[in-house]
Short mmCIF file of C-alpha atoms in Angstrom, two decimals:
data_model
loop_
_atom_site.label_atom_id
_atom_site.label_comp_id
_atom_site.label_asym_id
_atom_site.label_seq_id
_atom_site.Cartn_x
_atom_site.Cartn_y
_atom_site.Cartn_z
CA UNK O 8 16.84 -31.93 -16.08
CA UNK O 9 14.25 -34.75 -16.51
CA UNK O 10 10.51 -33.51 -15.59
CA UNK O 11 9.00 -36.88 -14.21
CA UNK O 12 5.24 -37.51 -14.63
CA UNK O 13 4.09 -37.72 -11.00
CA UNK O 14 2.14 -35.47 -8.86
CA UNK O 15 4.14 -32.64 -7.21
CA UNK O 16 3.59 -29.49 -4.92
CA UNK O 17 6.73 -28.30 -7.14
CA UNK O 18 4.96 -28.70 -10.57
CA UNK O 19 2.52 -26.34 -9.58
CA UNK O 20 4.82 -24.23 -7.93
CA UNK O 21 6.94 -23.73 -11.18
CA UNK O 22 3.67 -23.66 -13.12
CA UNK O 23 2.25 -20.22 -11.02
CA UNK O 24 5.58 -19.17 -11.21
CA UNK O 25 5.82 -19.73 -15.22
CA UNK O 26 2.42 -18.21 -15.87
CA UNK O 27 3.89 -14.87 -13.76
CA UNK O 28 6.97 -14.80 -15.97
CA UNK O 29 4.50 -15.45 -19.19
CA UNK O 30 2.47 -12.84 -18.18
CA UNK O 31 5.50 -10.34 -18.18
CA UNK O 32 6.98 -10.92 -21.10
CA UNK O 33 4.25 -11.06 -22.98
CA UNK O 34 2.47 -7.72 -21.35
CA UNK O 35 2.72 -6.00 -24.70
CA UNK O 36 1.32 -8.12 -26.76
CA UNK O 37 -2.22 -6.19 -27.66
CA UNK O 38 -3.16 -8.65 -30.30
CA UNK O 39 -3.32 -12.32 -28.16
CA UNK O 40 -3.36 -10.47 -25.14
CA UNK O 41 -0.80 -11.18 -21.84
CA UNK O 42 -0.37 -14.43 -21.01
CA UNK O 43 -2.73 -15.95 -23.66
CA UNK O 44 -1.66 -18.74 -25.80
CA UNK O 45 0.17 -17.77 -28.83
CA UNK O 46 0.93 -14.31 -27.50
CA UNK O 47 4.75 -12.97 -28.86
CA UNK O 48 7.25 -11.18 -27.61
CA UNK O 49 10.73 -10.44 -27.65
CA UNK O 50 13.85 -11.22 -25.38
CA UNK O 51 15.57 -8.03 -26.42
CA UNK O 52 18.72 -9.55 -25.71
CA UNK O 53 18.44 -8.51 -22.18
CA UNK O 54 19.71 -11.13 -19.58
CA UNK O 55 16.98 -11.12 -17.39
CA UNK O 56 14.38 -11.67 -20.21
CA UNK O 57 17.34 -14.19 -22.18
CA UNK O 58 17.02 -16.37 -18.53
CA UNK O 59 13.03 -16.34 -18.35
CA UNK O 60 12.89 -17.13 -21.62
CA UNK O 61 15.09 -19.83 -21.60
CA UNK O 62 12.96 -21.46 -18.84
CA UNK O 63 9.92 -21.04 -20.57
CA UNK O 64 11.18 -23.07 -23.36
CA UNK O 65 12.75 -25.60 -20.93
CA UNK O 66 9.38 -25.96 -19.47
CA UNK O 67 7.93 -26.37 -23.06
CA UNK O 68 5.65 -23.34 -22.26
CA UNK O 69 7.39 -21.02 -24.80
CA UNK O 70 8.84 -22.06 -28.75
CA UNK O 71 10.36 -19.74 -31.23
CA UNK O 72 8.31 -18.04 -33.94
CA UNK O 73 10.37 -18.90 -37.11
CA UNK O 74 11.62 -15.80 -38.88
CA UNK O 75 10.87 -15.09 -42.55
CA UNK O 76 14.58 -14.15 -43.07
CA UNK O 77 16.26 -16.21 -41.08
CA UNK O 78 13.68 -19.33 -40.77
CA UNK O 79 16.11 -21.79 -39.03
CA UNK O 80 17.13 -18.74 -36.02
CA UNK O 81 15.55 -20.57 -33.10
CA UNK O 82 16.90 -17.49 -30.29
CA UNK O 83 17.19 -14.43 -32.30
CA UNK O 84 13.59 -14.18 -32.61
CA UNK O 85 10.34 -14.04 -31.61
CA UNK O 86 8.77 -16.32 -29.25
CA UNK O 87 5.61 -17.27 -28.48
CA UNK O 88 3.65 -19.13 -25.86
CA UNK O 89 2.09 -22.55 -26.21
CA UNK O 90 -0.31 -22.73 -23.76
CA UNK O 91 -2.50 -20.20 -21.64
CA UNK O 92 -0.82 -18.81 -18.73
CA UNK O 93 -3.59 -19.58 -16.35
CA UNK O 94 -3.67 -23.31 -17.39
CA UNK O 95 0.47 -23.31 -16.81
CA UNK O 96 0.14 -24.25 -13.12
CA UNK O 97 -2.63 -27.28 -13.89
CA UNK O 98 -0.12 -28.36 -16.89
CA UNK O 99 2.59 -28.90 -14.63
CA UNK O 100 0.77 -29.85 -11.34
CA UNK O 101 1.58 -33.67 -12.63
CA UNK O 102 5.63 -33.11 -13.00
CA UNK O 103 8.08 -33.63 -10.14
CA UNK O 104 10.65 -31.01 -10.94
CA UNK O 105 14.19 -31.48 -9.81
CA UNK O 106 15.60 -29.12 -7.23
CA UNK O 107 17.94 -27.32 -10.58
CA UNK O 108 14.99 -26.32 -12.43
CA UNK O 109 13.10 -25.14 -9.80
CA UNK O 110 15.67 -22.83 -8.47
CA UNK O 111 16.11 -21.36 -12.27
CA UNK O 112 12.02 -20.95 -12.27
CA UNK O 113 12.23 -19.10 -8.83
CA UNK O 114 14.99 -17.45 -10.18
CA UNK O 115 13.85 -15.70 -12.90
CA UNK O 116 10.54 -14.98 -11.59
CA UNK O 117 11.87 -12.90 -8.74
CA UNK O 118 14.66 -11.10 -11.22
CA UNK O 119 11.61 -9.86 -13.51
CA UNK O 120 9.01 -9.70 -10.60
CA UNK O 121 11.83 -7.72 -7.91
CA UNK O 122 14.24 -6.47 -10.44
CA UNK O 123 12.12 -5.12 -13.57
CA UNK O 124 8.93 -5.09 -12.08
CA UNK O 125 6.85 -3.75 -8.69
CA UNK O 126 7.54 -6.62 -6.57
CA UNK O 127 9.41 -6.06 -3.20
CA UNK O 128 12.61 -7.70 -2.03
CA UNK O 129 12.70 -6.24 1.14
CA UNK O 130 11.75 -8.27 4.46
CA UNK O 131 9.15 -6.24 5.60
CA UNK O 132 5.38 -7.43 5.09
CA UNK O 133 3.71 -5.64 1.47
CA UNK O 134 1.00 -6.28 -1.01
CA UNK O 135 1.94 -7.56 -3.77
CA UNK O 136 0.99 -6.15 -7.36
CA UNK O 137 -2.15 -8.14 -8.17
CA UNK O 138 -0.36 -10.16 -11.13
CA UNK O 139 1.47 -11.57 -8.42
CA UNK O 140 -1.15 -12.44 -5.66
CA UNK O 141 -1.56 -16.15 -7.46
CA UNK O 142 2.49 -16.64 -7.16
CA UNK O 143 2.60 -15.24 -4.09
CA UNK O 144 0.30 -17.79 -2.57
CA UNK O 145 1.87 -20.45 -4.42
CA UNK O 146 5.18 -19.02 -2.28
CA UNK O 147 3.48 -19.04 0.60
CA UNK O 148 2.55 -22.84 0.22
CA UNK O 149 5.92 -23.84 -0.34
CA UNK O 150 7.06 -21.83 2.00
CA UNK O 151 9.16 -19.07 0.62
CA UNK O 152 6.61 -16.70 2.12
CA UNK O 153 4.01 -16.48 4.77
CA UNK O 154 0.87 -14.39 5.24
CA UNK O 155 0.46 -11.89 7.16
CA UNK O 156 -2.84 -10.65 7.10
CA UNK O 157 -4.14 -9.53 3.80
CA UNK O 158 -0.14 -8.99 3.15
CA UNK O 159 2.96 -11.02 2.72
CA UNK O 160 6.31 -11.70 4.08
CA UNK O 161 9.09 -13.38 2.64
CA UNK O 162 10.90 -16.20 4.72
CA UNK O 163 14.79 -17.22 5.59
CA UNK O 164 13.68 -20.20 2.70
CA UNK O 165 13.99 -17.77 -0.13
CA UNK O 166 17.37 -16.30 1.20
CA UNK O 167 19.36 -18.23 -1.52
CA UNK O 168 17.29 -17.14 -4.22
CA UNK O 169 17.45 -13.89 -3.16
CA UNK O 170 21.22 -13.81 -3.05
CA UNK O 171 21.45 -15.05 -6.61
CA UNK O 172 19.51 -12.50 -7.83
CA UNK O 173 21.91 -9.86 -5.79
CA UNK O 174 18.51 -8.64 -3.60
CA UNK O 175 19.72 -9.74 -0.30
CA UNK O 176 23.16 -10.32 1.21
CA UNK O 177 24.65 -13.64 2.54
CA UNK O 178 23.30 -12.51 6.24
CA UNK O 179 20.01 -12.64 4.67
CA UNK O 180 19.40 -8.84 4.71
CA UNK O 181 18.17 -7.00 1.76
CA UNK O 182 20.23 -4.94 -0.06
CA UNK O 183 17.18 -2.44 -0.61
CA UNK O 184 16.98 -2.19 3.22
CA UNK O 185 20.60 -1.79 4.10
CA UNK O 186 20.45 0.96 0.82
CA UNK O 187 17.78 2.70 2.53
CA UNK O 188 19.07 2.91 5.74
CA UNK O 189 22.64 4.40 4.30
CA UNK O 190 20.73 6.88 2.79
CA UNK O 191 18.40 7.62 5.86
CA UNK O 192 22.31 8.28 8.20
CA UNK O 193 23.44 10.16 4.93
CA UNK O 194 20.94 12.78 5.23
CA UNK O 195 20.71 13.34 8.76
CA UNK O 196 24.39 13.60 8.71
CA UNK O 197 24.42 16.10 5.78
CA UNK O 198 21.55 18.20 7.34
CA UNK O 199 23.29 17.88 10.66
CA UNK O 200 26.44 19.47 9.60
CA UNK O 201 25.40 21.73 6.39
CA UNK O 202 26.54 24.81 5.70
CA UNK O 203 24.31 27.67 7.00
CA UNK O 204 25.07 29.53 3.63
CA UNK O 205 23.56 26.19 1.72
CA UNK O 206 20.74 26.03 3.82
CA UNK O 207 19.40 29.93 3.23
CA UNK O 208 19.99 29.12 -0.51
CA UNK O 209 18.37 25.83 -1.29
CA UNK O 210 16.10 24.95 2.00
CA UNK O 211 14.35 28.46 2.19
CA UNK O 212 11.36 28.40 -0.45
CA UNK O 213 8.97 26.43 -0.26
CA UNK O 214 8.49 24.10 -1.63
CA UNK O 215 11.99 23.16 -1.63
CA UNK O 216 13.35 22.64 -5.22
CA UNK O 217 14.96 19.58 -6.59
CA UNK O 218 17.35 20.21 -8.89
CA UNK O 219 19.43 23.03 -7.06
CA UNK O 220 19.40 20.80 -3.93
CA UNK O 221 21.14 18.08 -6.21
CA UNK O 222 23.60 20.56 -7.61
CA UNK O 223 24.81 21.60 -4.53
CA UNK O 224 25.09 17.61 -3.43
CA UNK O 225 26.79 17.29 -6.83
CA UNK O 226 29.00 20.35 -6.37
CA UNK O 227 29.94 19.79 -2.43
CA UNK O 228 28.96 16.77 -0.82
CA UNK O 229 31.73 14.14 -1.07
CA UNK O 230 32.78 11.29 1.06
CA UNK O 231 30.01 11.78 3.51
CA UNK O 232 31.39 15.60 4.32
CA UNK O 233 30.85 19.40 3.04
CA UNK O 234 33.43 20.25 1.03
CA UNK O 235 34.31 23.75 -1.05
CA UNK O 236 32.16 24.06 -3.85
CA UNK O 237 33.38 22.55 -7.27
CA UNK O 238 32.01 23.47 -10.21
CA UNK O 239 33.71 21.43 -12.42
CA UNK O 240 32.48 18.27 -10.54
CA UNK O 241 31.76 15.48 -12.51
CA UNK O 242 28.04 14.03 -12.91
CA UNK O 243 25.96 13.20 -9.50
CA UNK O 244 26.74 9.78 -8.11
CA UNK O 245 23.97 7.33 -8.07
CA UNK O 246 21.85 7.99 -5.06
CA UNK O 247 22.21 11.60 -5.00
CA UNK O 248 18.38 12.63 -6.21
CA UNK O 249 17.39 9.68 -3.61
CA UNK O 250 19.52 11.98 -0.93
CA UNK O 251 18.24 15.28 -2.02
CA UNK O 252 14.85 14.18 -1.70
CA UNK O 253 15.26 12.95 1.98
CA UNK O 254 16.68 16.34 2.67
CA UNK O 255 14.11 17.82 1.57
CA UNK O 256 11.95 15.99 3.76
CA UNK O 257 14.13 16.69 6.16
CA UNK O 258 13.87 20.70 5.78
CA UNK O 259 10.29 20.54 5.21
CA UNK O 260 9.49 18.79 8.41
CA UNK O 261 11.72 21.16 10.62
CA UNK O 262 9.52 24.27 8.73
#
């Protein structure tokens, strides 16, 4: 994938969305500082942090530090950045970058920003973390996302991207949203139909505690219905603290 020296909205594009990813992966780095050239870091042998490093290094943004053991390991190492992050976008403003590499850039920027990081996924408007406000305008521009007031939304433009990254479904809805929402007709279903000898033990004090409230999920909620209590039940499916804290809300609001 042949960056071609000629102006382009996409150079940039990649080149806010590089200095994000630089700034990431490079966030403990106390001596250089985040995003600064020369700052180091590790890919941990994590995939998400394997892919954004690999673009880096596509982008020539990011080279391996040799090792004093191993001096000819060019991946099993550290890495470090060749350039500033903030000069990243002006470096590749004059590239036109093919449609492949820019879907890898956007890629791995919203895996790290969505997936390890505070950025939302979901549809609805939010602010963005402010090491993302510059990337997020850069979306914006390209249209991935519009403004909406001081916020942002994403568009139908980044549904692919979103589905390669498993954040939204095929339809275009994201699977944080549709998550949420099973949750939300969990609990009211669970509170609707619990026990009365649950709720006088766990929903009684206040404030309501935690832990026993998960228990008794653990112990007798199964297949969206009450069952007998086991004790021998295995650990708490994931979701369950999510679902005992919604009842909880539940109980405190009906106080």
């Amino acid at each position: 994938m042949a960056v071609v020296a000629l102006g382009s909205a996409q150079g940039r594009l990649c080149g806010e969305l590089a200095a994000a990813i630089a700034c990431h992966l490079t966030r403990s780095d106390r001596e250089a500082g985040p995003g600064a050239h020369g700052a180091t870091y590790y890919h941990e042998s994590e995939p998400a942090f394997e892919e954004a490093t690999r673009v880096l290094k596509d982008l020539g943004l990011a080279a391996p530090v040799p090792r004093a053991d191993k001096p000819d390991e060019t991946w099993y190492c550290r890495h470090a950045l060749t350039m500033d992050s903030e000069a990243m976008p002006g470096a590749l403003a004059s590239a036109v970058i093919d449609g492949a590499r820019l879907e890898a850039v956007l890629s791995a920027f919203l895996t790290l920003a969505c997936c390890h990081d505070r950025l939302p996924s979901e549809r609805t408007p939010f602010t963005p973390p402010t090491a993302y406000e510059a990337a997020m305008r850069a979306l914006v521009r390209a249209g991935y996302a519009q403004g909406v007031g001081t916020a942002f939304r994403w568009t139908d433009k980044i549904g692919s991207a979103m589905c390669r990254i498993e954040a939204w479904d095929e339809n275009g809805q994201s699977l944080a949203t549709l998550r949420e929402r099973d949750r939300l007709a969990q609990a009211d279903a669970a509170w609707r139909s619990m026990p009365e000898t649950i709720r006088r033990a766990h929903f009684a004090k206040r404030p309501v505690p935690l832990v026993p409230v998960v228990e008794a999920l653990t112990m007798s909620w199964r297949d969206g219905a009450w069952h007998p209590v086991d004790r021998e039940a295995p650990v708490a499916p994931a979701g369950q603290i999510a679902l005992a804290r919604r009842l909880i809300e539940l109980a405190q609001s009906r106080a």
